[in-house]
Amino acid sequence: TGTISSLQRQLEIQESQLRRTTSEKETLQRKLREHENQLQAMSAKICSLSEEREHEEMMMAIEKENCSLRQVVTEQESKLAEQNKLISELQGTVSQLRAEVLSSRQHIHKQQQAQQEIQSQAEALQHRELQTRVALECITSRFERYRSKIIQATFSTAGSKPPQAEVTDEEVLEAMQKIINERLEFHQMLKQKGIK
């Protein structure tokens, strides 16, 4: 946005300079036309003179004035050429600045779109994270209830000592394996005695 403001400021300055230069060019062209009109008027005066002496004096004066006017015209034409060159350069600069402003706006628009997409993805990820946490808490709660029931069932059998402290998963598995082994031994013993 700062770049666009700077470019627009430069664009306004260049356009103002272009208008000023164009105005100067028009002024020079007007002066040039005035001098040409003066030259034509002087030429008309030459044709209208009847006396040769006055004609010669007038011719000298006119020639002198014509020389001065030609010099002025030459200078004005030189200035006009410079102004035309400056106008061309200013028009090129203005076009370049406009292109840079357009490019900057397009770049900012793309950045805003990318930011919106990232924001949308972040919101989706946050939503998924929340869902995952809820599911994890639910699974953890069920796992703890299931573990508690296993511990209760394991250590509530006859001959088992209730745990005095928190039981690890390995201790629970050991106790369950012991109960299973005892049941298998008891089953084998009944089978050997022929008891169903």
mmCIF file of C-alpha atoms in Angstrom:
data_model
loop_
_atom_site.group_PDB
_atom_site.id
_atom_site.type_symbol
_atom_site.label_atom_id
_atom_site.label_comp_id
_atom_site.label_asym_id
_atom_site.label_seq_id
_atom_site.Cartn_x
_atom_site.Cartn_y
_atom_site.Cartn_z
ATOM 1 C CA THR A 1 0.000 0.000 0.000
ATOM 2 C CA GLY A 2 2.904 2.344 0.764
ATOM 3 C CA THR A 3 4.481 1.489 -2.577
ATOM 4 C CA ILE A 4 1.190 2.235 -4.383
ATOM 5 C CA SER A 5 0.837 5.588 -2.560
ATOM 6 C CA SER A 6 4.430 6.498 -3.481
ATOM 7 C CA LEU A 7 3.899 5.493 -7.101
ATOM 8 C CA GLN A 8 0.609 7.414 -7.283
ATOM 9 C CA ARG A 9 2.357 10.481 -5.821
ATOM 10 C CA GLN A 10 5.117 10.192 -8.439
ATOM 11 C CA LEU A 11 2.445 9.720 -11.116
ATOM 12 C CA GLU A 12 0.634 12.907 -10.024
ATOM 13 C CA ILE A 13 3.930 14.869 -10.055
ATOM 14 C CA GLN A 14 4.836 13.573 -13.533
ATOM 15 C CA GLU A 15 1.330 14.327 -14.875
ATOM 16 C CA SER A 16 1.511 17.862 -13.422
ATOM 17 C CA GLN A 17 4.911 18.388 -15.060
ATOM 18 C CA LEU A 18 3.500 16.984 -18.316
ATOM 19 C CA ARG A 19 0.588 19.456 -18.213
ATOM 20 C CA ARG A 20 2.975 22.350 -17.463
ATOM 21 C CA THR A 21 5.278 21.340 -20.322
ATOM 22 C CA THR A 22 2.328 20.979 -22.712
ATOM 23 C CA SER A 23 1.156 24.471 -21.728
ATOM 24 C CA GLU A 24 4.643 25.858 -22.374
ATOM 25 C CA LYS A 25 4.681 24.120 -25.757
ATOM 26 C CA GLU A 26 1.354 25.712 -26.684
ATOM 27 C CA THR A 27 2.698 29.136 -25.612
ATOM 28 C CA LEU A 28 5.808 28.645 -27.777
ATOM 29 C CA GLN A 29 3.667 27.580 -30.730
ATOM 30 C CA ARG A 30 1.461 30.666 -30.261
ATOM 31 C CA LYS A 31 4.523 32.960 -30.181
ATOM 32 C CA LEU A 32 5.880 31.214 -33.262
ATOM 33 C CA ARG A 33 2.630 31.863 -35.117
ATOM 34 C CA GLU A 34 2.717 35.519 -33.986
ATOM 35 C CA HIS A 35 6.252 35.933 -35.331
ATOM 36 C CA GLU A 36 5.250 34.287 -38.593
ATOM 37 C CA ASN A 37 2.300 36.665 -38.815
ATOM 38 C CA GLN A 38 4.656 39.575 -38.179
ATOM 39 C CA LEU A 39 6.923 38.311 -40.968
ATOM 40 C CA GLN A 40 3.945 38.115 -43.315
ATOM 41 C CA ALA A 41 2.854 41.617 -42.286
ATOM 42 C CA MET A 42 6.344 42.937 -42.958
ATOM 43 C CA SER A 43 6.341 41.291 -46.368
ATOM 44 C CA ALA A 44 2.971 42.885 -47.103
ATOM 45 C CA LYS A 45 4.402 46.272 -46.106
ATOM 46 C CA ILE A 46 7.231 45.829 -48.628
ATOM 47 C CA CYS A 47 4.745 45.290 -51.428
ATOM 48 C CA SER A 48 2.741 48.361 -50.497
ATOM 49 C CA LEU A 49 5.682 50.821 -50.410
ATOM 50 C CA SER A 50 5.685 53.221 -53.400
ATOM 51 C CA GLU A 51 8.843 55.255 -52.945
ATOM 52 C CA GLU A 52 12.165 53.545 -53.546
ATOM 53 C CA ARG A 53 14.109 55.345 -50.795
ATOM 54 C CA GLU A 54 11.525 54.605 -48.206
ATOM 55 C CA HIS A 55 11.333 51.145 -49.696
ATOM 56 C CA GLU A 56 15.092 50.657 -49.263
ATOM 57 C CA GLU A 57 15.087 52.032 -45.738
ATOM 58 C CA MET A 58 12.073 49.942 -44.935
ATOM 59 C CA MET A 59 13.737 46.926 -46.543
ATOM 60 C CA MET A 60 16.813 47.378 -44.373
ATOM 61 C CA ALA A 61 14.693 47.803 -41.274
ATOM 62 C CA ILE A 62 12.551 44.856 -42.276
ATOM 63 C CA GLU A 63 15.582 42.742 -43.094
ATOM 64 C CA LYS A 64 17.075 43.599 -39.739
ATOM 65 C CA GLU A 65 13.813 42.799 -38.010
ATOM 66 C CA ASN A 66 13.443 39.669 -40.116
ATOM 67 C CA CYS A 67 16.917 38.577 -39.044
ATOM 68 C CA SER A 68 16.002 39.192 -35.425
ATOM 69 C CA LEU A 69 12.692 37.396 -35.852
ATOM 70 C CA ARG A 70 14.390 34.436 -37.587
ATOM 71 C CA GLN A 71 16.779 34.171 -34.670
ATOM 72 C CA VAL A 72 13.823 34.262 -32.249
ATOM 73 C CA VAL A 73 11.989 31.689 -34.382
ATOM 74 C CA THR A 74 15.067 29.442 -34.401
ATOM 75 C CA GLU A 75 15.345 29.713 -30.628
ATOM 76 C CA GLN A 76 11.601 29.064 -30.210
ATOM 77 C CA GLU A 77 11.796 26.032 -32.512
ATOM 78 C CA SER A 78 14.777 24.709 -30.528
ATOM 79 C CA LYS A 79 12.870 25.203 -27.272
ATOM 80 C CA LEU A 80 9.825 23.560 -28.839
ATOM 81 C CA ALA A 81 11.907 20.534 -29.860
ATOM 82 C CA GLU A 82 13.253 20.278 -26.316
ATOM 83 C CA GLN A 83 9.730 20.542 -24.910
ATOM 84 C CA ASN A 84 8.525 17.820 -27.294
ATOM 85 C CA LYS A 85 11.388 15.581 -26.199
ATOM 86 C CA LEU A 86 10.599 16.282 -22.525
ATOM 87 C CA ILE A 87 6.917 15.571 -23.149
ATOM 88 C CA SER A 88 7.784 12.220 -24.730
ATOM 89 C CA GLU A 89 10.012 11.315 -21.770
ATOM 90 C CA LEU A 90 7.327 12.380 -19.273
ATOM 91 C CA GLN A 91 4.673 10.369 -21.125
ATOM 92 C CA GLY A 92 6.978 7.329 -20.984
ATOM 93 C CA THR A 93 7.558 7.865 -17.256
ATOM 94 C CA VAL A 94 3.818 8.262 -16.628
ATOM 95 C CA SER A 95 3.078 5.042 -18.543
ATOM 96 C CA GLN A 96 5.766 3.200 -16.582
ATOM 97 C CA LEU A 97 4.437 4.503 -13.247
ATOM 98 C CA ARG A 98 0.887 3.485 -14.164
ATOM 99 C CA ALA A 99 2.124 -0.004 -15.050
ATOM 100 C CA GLU A 100 3.987 -0.231 -11.716
ATOM 101 C CA VAL A 101 0.865 0.892 -9.802
ATOM 102 C CA LEU A 102 -1.213 -1.738 -11.608
ATOM 103 C CA SER A 103 1.409 -4.417 -10.963
ATOM 104 C CA SER A 104 1.606 -3.474 -7.264
ATOM 105 C CA ARG A 105 -2.166 -3.627 -6.914
ATOM 106 C CA GLN A 106 -2.267 -7.052 -8.571
ATOM 107 C CA HIS A 107 0.552 -8.260 -6.292
ATOM 108 C CA ILE A 108 -1.269 -6.994 -3.179
ATOM 109 C CA HIS A 109 -4.500 -8.630 -4.382
ATOM 110 C CA LYS A 110 -2.686 -11.965 -4.795
ATOM 111 C CA GLN A 111 -1.133 -11.594 -1.329
ATOM 112 C CA GLN A 112 -4.549 -10.889 0.177
ATOM 113 C CA GLN A 113 -6.004 -13.962 -1.544
ATOM 114 C CA ALA A 114 -3.102 -16.112 -0.291
ATOM 115 C CA GLN A 115 -3.554 -14.706 3.221
ATOM 116 C CA GLN A 116 -7.272 -15.510 3.131
ATOM 117 C CA GLU A 117 -6.520 -19.069 1.986
ATOM 118 C CA ILE A 118 -3.933 -19.505 4.781
ATOM 119 C CA GLN A 119 -6.432 -18.091 7.308
ATOM 120 C CA SER A 120 -9.094 -20.500 6.057
ATOM 121 C CA GLN A 121 -6.658 -23.443 6.300
ATOM 122 C CA ALA A 122 -5.619 -22.361 9.800
ATOM 123 C CA GLU A 123 -9.261 -22.224 10.909
ATOM 124 C CA ALA A 124 -9.881 -25.675 9.413
ATOM 125 C CA LEU A 125 -6.792 -27.048 11.220
ATOM 126 C CA GLN A 126 -7.932 -25.497 14.499
ATOM 127 C CA HIS A 127 -11.337 -27.106 14.041
ATOM 128 C CA ARG A 128 -9.732 -30.494 13.320
ATOM 129 C CA GLU A 129 -7.422 -30.084 16.323
ATOM 130 C CA LEU A 130 -10.426 -29.383 18.557
ATOM 131 C CA GLN A 131 -12.260 -32.427 17.183
ATOM 132 C CA THR A 132 -9.123 -34.555 17.705
ATOM 133 C CA ARG A 133 -8.739 -33.350 21.299
ATOM 134 C CA VAL A 134 -12.388 -34.126 22.055
ATOM 135 C CA ALA A 135 -12.019 -37.598 20.510
ATOM 136 C CA LEU A 136 -8.745 -38.167 22.417
ATOM 137 C CA GLU A 137 -10.339 -37.144 25.707
ATOM 138 C CA CYS A 138 -13.263 -39.487 25.015
ATOM 139 C CA ILE A 139 -10.911 -42.397 24.155
ATOM 140 C CA THR A 140 -8.721 -41.641 27.183
ATOM 141 C CA SER A 141 -11.767 -41.610 29.455
ATOM 142 C CA ARG A 142 -13.019 -44.932 28.049
ATOM 143 C CA PHE A 143 -9.539 -46.426 28.308
ATOM 144 C CA GLU A 144 -9.253 -45.363 31.969
ATOM 145 C CA ARG A 145 -12.683 -46.840 32.788
ATOM 146 C CA TYR A 146 -11.781 -50.056 30.967
ATOM 147 C CA ARG A 147 -8.394 -50.244 32.758
ATOM 148 C CA SER A 148 -10.067 -49.603 36.100
ATOM 149 C CA LYS A 149 -12.523 -52.448 35.478
ATOM 150 C CA ILE A 150 -9.679 -54.803 34.463
ATOM 151 C CA ILE A 151 -7.723 -53.935 37.632
ATOM 152 C CA GLN A 152 -10.822 -54.355 39.751
ATOM 153 C CA ALA A 153 -11.650 -57.714 38.165
ATOM 154 C CA THR A 154 -8.041 -58.920 38.348
ATOM 155 C CA PHE A 155 -7.338 -58.038 41.971
ATOM 156 C CA SER A 156 -10.781 -58.953 43.304
ATOM 157 C CA THR A 157 -10.304 -62.705 42.654
ATOM 158 C CA ALA A 158 -9.775 -65.037 45.555
ATOM 159 C CA GLY A 159 -6.184 -65.124 46.752
ATOM 160 C CA SER A 160 -5.264 -61.813 45.190
ATOM 161 C CA LYS A 161 -3.977 -58.974 47.290
ATOM 162 C CA PRO A 162 -5.473 -55.581 46.516
ATOM 163 C CA PRO A 163 -2.811 -53.149 45.255
ATOM 164 C CA GLN A 164 -1.429 -50.725 47.816
ATOM 165 C CA ALA A 165 -0.329 -48.129 45.222
ATOM 166 C CA GLU A 166 -1.003 -47.303 41.611
ATOM 167 C CA VAL A 167 -0.603 -50.394 39.459
ATOM 168 C CA THR A 168 1.391 -50.331 36.217
ATOM 169 C CA ASP A 169 0.151 -51.953 33.022
ATOM 170 C CA GLU A 170 2.880 -54.627 33.316
ATOM 171 C CA GLU A 171 1.712 -55.562 36.828
ATOM 172 C CA VAL A 172 -1.898 -55.835 35.630
ATOM 173 C CA LEU A 173 -0.814 -58.094 32.737
ATOM 174 C CA GLU A 174 1.259 -60.219 35.118
ATOM 175 C CA ALA A 175 -1.691 -60.660 37.492
ATOM 176 C CA MET A 176 -4.057 -61.526 34.617
ATOM 177 C CA GLN A 177 -1.548 -64.046 33.191
ATOM 178 C CA LYS A 178 -1.255 -65.633 36.615
ATOM 179 C CA ILE A 179 -5.042 -66.003 36.875
ATOM 180 C CA ILE A 180 -5.216 -67.478 33.367
ATOM 181 C CA ASN A 181 -2.414 -69.940 34.111
ATOM 182 C CA GLU A 182 -4.107 -71.002 37.348
ATOM 183 C CA ARG A 183 -7.402 -71.535 35.534
ATOM 184 C CA LEU A 184 -5.631 -73.614 32.866
ATOM 185 C CA GLU A 185 -3.924 -75.741 35.553
ATOM 186 C CA PHE A 186 -7.246 -76.199 37.346
ATOM 187 C CA HIS A 187 -8.939 -77.114 34.074
ATOM 188 C CA GLN A 188 -6.221 -79.711 33.299
ATOM 189 C CA MET A 189 -6.523 -81.161 36.785
ATOM 190 C CA LEU A 190 -10.318 -81.533 36.419
ATOM 191 C CA LYS A 191 -9.843 -83.115 33.016
ATOM 192 C CA GLN A 192 -7.390 -85.646 34.394
ATOM 193 C CA LYS A 193 -9.859 -86.579 37.106
ATOM 194 C CA GLY A 194 -12.607 -86.937 34.539
ATOM 195 C CA ILE A 195 -14.696 -84.100 35.901
ATOM 196 C CA LYS A 196 -16.543 -82.078 33.314
#
